Short mmCIF file of C-alpha atoms in Angstrom, two decimals:
data_model
loop_
_atom_site.label_atom_id
_atom_site.label_comp_id
_atom_site.label_asym_id
_atom_site.label_seq_id
_atom_site.Cartn_x
_atom_site.Cartn_y
_atom_site.Cartn_z
CA UNK A 1 49.79 -89.47 31.79
CA UNK A 2 52.92 -91.51 31.23
CA UNK A 3 55.20 -93.98 33.01
CA UNK A 4 58.55 -94.37 31.28
CA UNK A 5 62.27 -94.86 31.77
CA UNK A 6 64.17 -91.98 33.35
CA UNK A 7 65.52 -89.40 30.92
CA UNK A 8 69.05 -88.03 31.40
CA UNK A 9 69.19 -86.39 34.82
CA UNK A 10 70.07 -82.99 33.35
CA UNK A 11 66.82 -83.02 31.37
CA UNK A 12 64.83 -84.33 34.34
CA UNK A 13 66.28 -81.60 36.53
CA UNK A 14 65.02 -78.88 34.18
CA UNK A 15 61.53 -80.45 34.11
CA UNK A 16 61.46 -80.81 37.88
CA UNK A 17 62.65 -77.30 38.64
CA UNK A 18 60.18 -75.74 36.20
CA UNK A 19 57.29 -77.51 37.92
CA UNK A 20 58.71 -76.62 41.35
CA UNK A 21 58.26 -72.97 40.41
CA UNK A 22 54.50 -73.61 40.09
CA UNK A 23 54.18 -75.90 43.10
CA UNK A 24 54.44 -75.80 46.89
CA UNK A 25 56.68 -78.80 47.57
CA UNK A 26 58.20 -79.88 50.82
CA UNK A 27 61.98 -80.15 50.90
CA UNK A 28 61.62 -83.89 50.25
CA UNK A 29 59.71 -83.29 47.01
CA UNK A 30 62.22 -80.73 45.76
CA UNK A 31 65.12 -81.38 43.41
CA UNK A 32 67.49 -80.57 46.29
CA UNK A 33 66.49 -83.96 47.77
CA UNK A 34 65.39 -85.90 44.67
CA UNK A 35 68.51 -85.05 42.63
CA UNK A 36 71.06 -86.54 45.06
CA UNK A 37 68.69 -89.45 45.71
CA UNK A 38 68.62 -90.34 42.01
CA UNK A 39 72.37 -89.88 41.57
CA UNK A 40 73.56 -91.76 44.66
CA UNK A 41 70.78 -93.89 46.14
CA UNK A 42 68.21 -95.05 43.61
CA UNK A 43 69.42 -97.64 41.03
CA UNK A 44 68.46 -96.39 37.57
CA UNK A 45 67.40 -99.89 36.50
CA UNK A 46 64.45 -99.90 38.93
CA UNK A 47 63.34 -96.26 38.47
CA UNK A 48 60.49 -95.04 36.29
CA UNK A 49 59.40 -91.46 35.71
CA UNK A 50 55.72 -90.72 36.10
CA UNK A 51 54.43 -87.53 34.47
CA UNK A 52 50.94 -86.03 34.50
CA UNK A 53 50.12 -83.43 31.86
CA UNK A 54 47.11 -81.31 30.96
CA UNK A 55 46.31 -78.15 29.04
CA UNK A 56 49.68 -78.41 27.33
CA UNK A 57 51.77 -78.26 30.50
CA UNK A 58 53.28 -80.56 33.09
CA UNK A 59 51.00 -80.87 36.14
CA UNK A 60 52.66 -83.61 38.16
CA UNK A 61 55.87 -85.61 38.32
CA UNK A 62 57.38 -88.32 40.50
CA UNK A 63 59.76 -91.28 40.49
CA UNK A 64 58.39 -94.76 41.09
CA UNK A 65 60.64 -97.70 41.73
CA UNK A 66 59.72 -101.27 40.85
CA UNK A 67 61.05 -104.28 42.69
CA UNK A 68 60.14 -107.94 43.05
CA UNK A 69 60.53 -109.91 46.27
CA UNK A 70 61.60 -113.54 46.70
CA UNK A 71 64.75 -113.49 44.55
CA UNK A 72 63.03 -111.51 41.84
CA UNK A 73 60.30 -114.12 41.32
CA UNK A 74 57.55 -112.59 43.44
CA UNK A 75 54.94 -109.98 42.54
CA UNK A 76 56.05 -106.48 41.59
CA UNK A 77 55.88 -103.66 44.13
CA UNK A 78 55.90 -99.97 43.28
CA UNK A 79 57.21 -97.27 45.64
CA UNK A 80 57.15 -93.51 45.45
CA UNK A 81 60.62 -92.05 46.11
CA UNK A 82 61.85 -95.15 47.96
CA UNK A 83 63.93 -98.07 46.71
CA UNK A 84 62.57 -101.04 48.67
CA UNK A 85 66.05 -101.61 50.12
CA UNK A 86 65.64 -101.12 53.89
CA UNK A 87 69.24 -99.96 54.37
CA UNK A 88 68.87 -97.24 51.74
CA UNK A 89 65.36 -96.29 52.79
CA UNK A 90 66.77 -95.42 56.22
CA UNK A 91 66.97 -91.98 54.65
CA UNK A 92 63.36 -91.85 55.88
CA UNK A 93 61.55 -89.63 53.45
CA UNK A 94 58.70 -87.62 54.99
CA UNK A 95 56.33 -85.00 53.61
CA UNK A 96 56.56 -87.09 50.46
CA UNK A 97 54.24 -87.10 47.47
CA UNK A 98 54.10 -86.40 43.79
CA UNK A 99 55.34 -82.95 42.88
CA UNK A 100 52.20 -81.24 41.58
CA UNK A 101 51.12 -77.82 40.46
CA UNK A 102 49.76 -75.77 43.36
CA UNK A 103 46.12 -76.58 44.03
CA UNK A 104 46.12 -79.82 42.04
CA UNK A 105 47.85 -82.11 44.55
CA UNK A 106 44.79 -84.25 45.32
CA UNK A 107 43.69 -84.52 41.70
CA UNK A 108 47.16 -85.49 40.49
CA UNK A 109 47.58 -88.22 43.12
CA UNK A 110 44.11 -89.68 42.62
CA UNK A 111 44.47 -89.63 38.82
CA UNK A 112 47.89 -91.30 39.10
CA UNK A 113 46.61 -94.17 41.25
CA UNK A 114 43.67 -94.68 38.90
CA UNK A 115 45.97 -94.69 35.88
CA UNK A 116 48.38 -97.18 37.43
CA UNK A 117 45.53 -99.49 38.45
CA UNK A 118 44.01 -99.39 34.96
CA UNK A 119 46.91 -99.12 32.55
CA UNK A 120 49.68 -101.03 34.36
CA UNK A 121 48.23 -104.30 35.64
CA UNK A 122 51.49 -106.08 36.46
CA UNK A 123 52.01 -104.85 40.00
CA UNK A 124 50.58 -105.99 43.33
CA UNK A 125 51.30 -103.13 45.76
CA UNK A 126 51.80 -99.39 45.42
CA UNK A 127 53.55 -97.90 48.46
CA UNK A 128 53.17 -94.20 49.21
CA UNK A 129 55.41 -93.55 52.23
CA UNK A 130 55.31 -90.46 54.40
CA UNK A 131 52.54 -88.55 52.64
CA UNK A 132 50.09 -85.95 53.87
CA UNK A 133 46.59 -87.34 53.51
CA UNK A 134 43.08 -86.39 54.62
CA UNK A 135 39.81 -88.30 54.79
CA UNK A 136 38.51 -86.89 51.49
CA UNK A 137 41.59 -87.97 49.54
CA UNK A 138 41.63 -91.37 51.25
CA UNK A 139 37.99 -91.92 50.25
CA UNK A 140 38.85 -91.10 46.63
CA UNK A 141 41.74 -93.54 46.61
CA UNK A 142 39.61 -96.29 48.16
CA UNK A 143 36.99 -95.66 45.50
CA UNK A 144 39.47 -96.77 42.82
CA UNK A 145 38.94 -100.36 43.94
CA UNK A 146 42.20 -101.23 45.66
CA UNK A 147 42.74 -102.65 49.12
CA UNK A 148 44.23 -100.04 51.45
CA UNK A 149 46.66 -100.48 54.33
CA UNK A 150 47.29 -97.36 56.34
CA UNK A 151 49.67 -96.45 59.14
CA UNK A 152 49.45 -92.95 60.54
CA UNK A 153 51.95 -91.00 62.62
CA UNK A 154 51.58 -87.75 64.51
CA UNK A 155 53.73 -84.83 63.45
CA UNK A 156 54.67 -81.85 65.61
CA UNK A 157 55.68 -78.34 64.58
CA UNK A 158 56.05 -74.76 65.75
CA UNK A 159 54.26 -71.96 63.91
CA UNK A 160 57.05 -69.40 63.91
CA UNK A 161 55.05 -66.89 61.87
CA UNK A 162 52.33 -66.84 64.54
CA UNK A 163 54.91 -66.33 67.29
CA UNK A 164 56.48 -63.48 65.34
CA UNK A 165 53.10 -61.88 64.74
CA UNK A 166 52.36 -62.08 68.47
CA UNK A 167 55.74 -60.55 69.29
CA UNK A 168 56.71 -63.57 71.39
CA UNK A 169 59.96 -65.44 71.80
CA UNK A 170 59.75 -69.24 71.65
CA UNK A 171 60.50 -70.26 75.24
CA UNK A 172 57.88 -68.09 76.98
CA UNK A 173 55.22 -69.34 74.52
CA UNK A 174 55.69 -73.01 75.41
CA UNK A 175 52.58 -74.34 77.15
CA UNK A 176 54.48 -76.82 79.35
CA UNK A 177 55.95 -75.21 82.47
CA UNK A 178 57.99 -78.38 82.97
CA UNK A 179 59.60 -78.03 79.52
CA UNK A 180 60.38 -74.35 80.12
CA UNK A 181 61.96 -75.24 83.46
CA UNK A 182 63.99 -78.08 81.94
CA UNK A 183 65.39 -75.85 79.19
CA UNK A 184 66.34 -73.07 81.61
CA UNK A 185 67.86 -75.47 84.14
CA UNK A 186 69.95 -77.23 81.47
CA UNK A 187 71.24 -73.90 80.15
CA UNK A 188 72.19 -72.77 83.67
CA UNK A 189 74.04 -75.99 84.44
CA UNK A 190 75.96 -75.93 81.17
CA UNK A 191 76.90 -72.28 81.65
CA UNK A 192 77.89 -72.80 85.28
CA UNK A 193 80.10 -75.81 84.58
CA UNK A 194 81.52 -75.04 81.14
CA UNK A 195 80.88 -71.42 80.12
CA UNK A 196 78.44 -69.33 78.15
CA UNK A 197 75.93 -71.22 76.01
CA UNK A 198 75.64 -70.14 72.38
CA UNK A 199 74.43 -71.49 69.06
CA UNK A 200 76.76 -71.35 66.05
CA UNK A 201 75.68 -71.80 62.44
CA UNK A 202 78.07 -73.31 59.89
CA UNK A 203 78.97 -71.01 57.01
CA UNK A 204 79.96 -72.30 53.61
CA UNK A 205 80.07 -75.85 52.29
CA UNK A 206 83.38 -76.74 53.95
CA UNK A 207 82.23 -75.76 57.44
CA UNK A 208 78.82 -77.41 56.95
CA UNK A 209 80.58 -80.66 56.01
CA UNK A 210 82.85 -80.41 59.05
CA UNK A 211 79.86 -79.87 61.36
CA UNK A 212 78.03 -82.75 59.68
CA UNK A 213 80.90 -85.21 60.12
CA UNK A 214 81.30 -84.29 63.78
CA UNK A 215 77.53 -84.66 64.25
CA UNK A 216 77.57 -88.10 62.62
CA UNK A 217 80.33 -89.25 64.96
CA UNK A 218 78.34 -88.19 68.05
CA UNK A 219 75.10 -89.60 66.67
CA UNK A 220 76.60 -93.00 65.89
CA UNK A 221 78.37 -93.28 69.25
CA UNK A 222 75.09 -92.63 71.05
CA UNK A 223 72.93 -95.00 69.01
CA UNK A 224 75.35 -97.89 68.76
CA UNK A 225 76.41 -97.55 72.37
CA UNK A 226 72.86 -97.42 73.71
CA UNK A 227 71.85 -100.67 72.03
CA UNK A 228 68.92 -98.91 70.34
CA UNK A 229 70.10 -99.57 66.80
CA UNK A 230 72.81 -98.82 64.32
CA UNK A 231 72.10 -95.11 63.88
CA UNK A 232 70.93 -93.16 60.86
CA UNK A 233 74.34 -92.92 59.17
CA UNK A 234 75.73 -96.45 59.30
CA UNK A 235 75.59 -97.03 55.55
CA UNK A 236 78.34 -95.23 53.57
CA UNK A 237 75.91 -94.65 50.69
CA UNK A 238 73.70 -92.60 52.98
CA UNK A 239 76.72 -90.59 54.11
CA UNK A 240 77.61 -89.83 50.49
CA UNK A 241 74.03 -88.74 49.83
CA UNK A 242 74.06 -86.24 52.69
CA UNK A 243 77.51 -84.93 51.82
CA UNK A 244 76.32 -84.32 48.25
CA UNK A 245 73.17 -82.57 49.49
CA UNK A 246 75.21 -80.43 51.88
CA UNK A 247 77.75 -79.49 49.20
CA UNK A 248 74.98 -78.42 46.80
CA UNK A 249 73.14 -76.35 49.44
CA UNK A 250 73.21 -72.58 49.57
CA UNK A 251 73.48 -70.32 52.59
CA UNK A 252 69.72 -69.81 52.90
CA UNK A 253 68.30 -73.07 51.54
CA UNK A 254 69.13 -76.75 51.80
CA UNK A 255 71.22 -78.22 54.60
CA UNK A 256 71.57 -76.20 57.78
CA UNK A 257 74.12 -77.28 60.41
CA UNK A 258 74.03 -75.78 63.89
CA UNK A 259 76.38 -76.33 66.84
CA UNK A 260 75.59 -75.75 70.49
CA UNK A 261 78.62 -74.67 72.54
CA UNK A 262 79.14 -74.20 76.26
CA UNK A 263 82.28 -72.17 76.72
CA UNK A 264 84.94 -73.83 74.56
CA UNK A 265 83.18 -77.21 74.60
CA UNK A 266 80.83 -78.60 71.94
CA UNK A 267 77.56 -79.93 73.37
CA UNK A 268 76.06 -81.16 70.10
CA UNK A 269 74.89 -80.49 66.56
CA UNK A 270 71.55 -80.20 64.78
CA UNK A 271 71.10 -81.05 61.10
CA UNK A 272 68.12 -79.29 59.54
CA UNK A 273 66.78 -78.95 56.00
CA UNK A 274 65.42 -75.57 54.92
CA UNK A 275 63.06 -74.61 52.14
CA UNK A 276 60.90 -71.52 51.61
CA UNK A 277 60.53 -70.54 55.24
CA UNK A 278 60.18 -74.05 56.65
CA UNK A 279 62.92 -75.67 58.73
CA UNK A 280 62.76 -79.48 58.96
CA UNK A 281 64.66 -81.04 61.87
CA UNK A 282 66.38 -84.08 60.38
CA UNK A 283 68.94 -85.43 62.88
CA UNK A 284 71.19 -84.51 65.78
CA UNK A 285 74.35 -85.62 67.53
CA UNK A 286 74.80 -84.87 71.24
CA UNK A 287 77.80 -85.52 73.48
CA UNK A 288 75.75 -87.25 76.16
CA UNK A 289 78.80 -88.86 77.72
CA UNK A 290 80.15 -85.45 78.70
CA UNK A 291 77.00 -83.33 79.10
CA UNK A 292 74.21 -85.77 79.88
CA UNK A 293 74.38 -84.97 83.59
CA UNK A 294 73.58 -81.32 82.87
CA UNK A 295 69.91 -82.06 82.25
CA UNK A 296 68.54 -82.34 78.71
CA UNK A 297 71.19 -81.05 76.30
CA UNK A 298 69.36 -82.44 73.24
CA UNK A 299 66.16 -80.65 74.22
CA UNK A 300 68.08 -77.42 74.76
CA UNK A 301 69.81 -77.73 71.38
CA UNK A 302 66.47 -77.98 69.59
CA UNK A 303 64.94 -75.20 71.67
CA UNK A 304 67.84 -72.93 70.71
CA UNK A 305 67.51 -73.99 67.05
CA UNK A 306 63.80 -73.10 67.06
CA UNK A 307 64.50 -69.67 68.56
CA UNK A 308 67.31 -69.14 66.04
CA UNK A 309 64.89 -69.95 63.17
CA UNK A 310 62.32 -67.55 64.61
CA UNK A 311 64.84 -64.71 64.78
CA UNK A 312 65.90 -65.27 61.18
CA UNK A 313 62.44 -64.94 59.71
CA UNK A 314 61.45 -68.55 59.09
CA UNK A 315 57.74 -69.37 59.28
CA UNK A 316 57.61 -72.96 60.52
CA UNK A 317 59.82 -75.43 62.38
CA UNK A 318 58.95 -79.06 61.65
CA UNK A 319 59.88 -81.69 64.22
CA UNK A 320 58.79 -84.35 61.70
CA UNK A 321 56.85 -87.60 62.20
CA UNK A 322 56.85 -89.48 65.47
CA UNK A 323 55.28 -88.99 68.86
CA UNK A 324 58.44 -88.97 70.95
CA UNK A 325 58.32 -87.09 74.20
CA UNK A 326 60.78 -84.43 73.07
CA UNK A 327 58.61 -83.65 70.04
CA UNK A 328 55.48 -83.35 72.16
CA UNK A 329 57.40 -81.13 74.59
CA UNK A 330 58.79 -78.75 71.98
CA UNK A 331 56.00 -78.73 69.42
CA UNK A 332 53.10 -76.28 69.62
CA UNK A 333 50.80 -77.82 66.99
CA UNK A 334 50.09 -81.33 65.74
CA UNK A 335 49.38 -82.91 62.36
CA UNK A 336 49.37 -86.34 60.75
CA UNK A 337 51.42 -88.19 58.18
CA UNK A 338 50.55 -91.50 56.53
CA UNK A 339 52.33 -94.53 55.17
CA UNK A 340 49.80 -95.86 52.66
CA UNK A 341 49.92 -99.13 50.71
CA UNK A 342 47.42 -99.91 47.95
CA UNK A 343 47.01 -103.57 46.95
CA UNK A 344 45.29 -105.07 43.96
CA UNK A 345 42.43 -107.37 44.89
CA UNK A 346 43.06 -111.05 44.16
CA UNK A 347 44.61 -114.16 45.59
CA UNK A 348 47.90 -112.42 46.34
CA UNK A 349 46.20 -109.82 48.51
CA UNK A 350 43.95 -112.40 50.18
CA UNK A 351 46.97 -114.51 51.06
CA UNK A 352 48.77 -111.47 52.45
CA UNK A 353 45.73 -110.46 54.50
CA UNK A 354 45.45 -113.96 55.97
CA UNK A 355 49.14 -113.94 56.85
CA UNK A 356 48.90 -110.55 58.55
CA UNK A 357 45.82 -111.65 60.45
CA UNK A 358 47.66 -114.72 61.75
CA UNK A 359 50.51 -112.47 62.91
CA UNK A 360 48.06 -110.13 64.59
CA UNK A 361 48.75 -107.27 62.17
CA UNK A 362 45.62 -107.09 60.04
CA UNK A 363 45.58 -104.06 57.70
CA UNK A 364 43.90 -100.87 58.79
#
């Protein structure tokens, strides 16, 4: 096992892609995400490459960043595939983790935490954001002797392969009669007022970029105008990241941009990420000012996107972390994702625990 400076990205890419061929990564663990992140988001000066080897081959790989708080004078914090800069980490990585050979994911993660705790003593906290974790793995990590802080989030998805096997379309299979009614009513209103409803997929990098930019405009107008925040694309560095990812995507993998039309009018856009039969819903932009009175245009857009993925042979549609009402309405199965922090025991961690307790946010 080794923690070292990053090699040239061309060399790292070859290592990463070779291990990908023996792994089952999510999109966020693949080079399609990690490559643009390293080129455009993650400062090279804070990045370290972690590699796990055995039996003469690479078994695991990941990028840890190291950052100190309090003007660079505080204790060191390590993060897996995040920078520690809140503006940049608005990318919101999910289904994160070390890239590991298939079947060795638990062993690689547990061995990595043990190695970092033993061989690299000059850090206080190791942050593992947006990872899949179960009770057995959590028990192994706790057994290493670190304090654990855990925040869990529900995830929702649709098993498209099961629907296909049952010979069912998506809408009739939804358990909620209210959701089915809302989707049908919204489609009728849009069609009656504006024209036939249809879903259009962008073709080629130029059209995907055009769809993306129009989606960003709608997304930002909605979020900044509603007072709910600044939106997911406020930082120009994040825009450059997504444009790079979109440009490097192929027709069947990577960024997928869909547009929902009603007659000649554009209702909204969905931005998905696709890898090996799984479609991850990432963001959307809806023209609520024009179509909000037609019902639930955002819900309809995602319902149409799920049906579109079903018809094109995908196996799973991920609505990602969060327990929002629209995810509960559209999802047909539930999972969990964790944001895990591991702290060394000592006065730093005791002080932090006391501070959190005073604020009413004691660690889990």
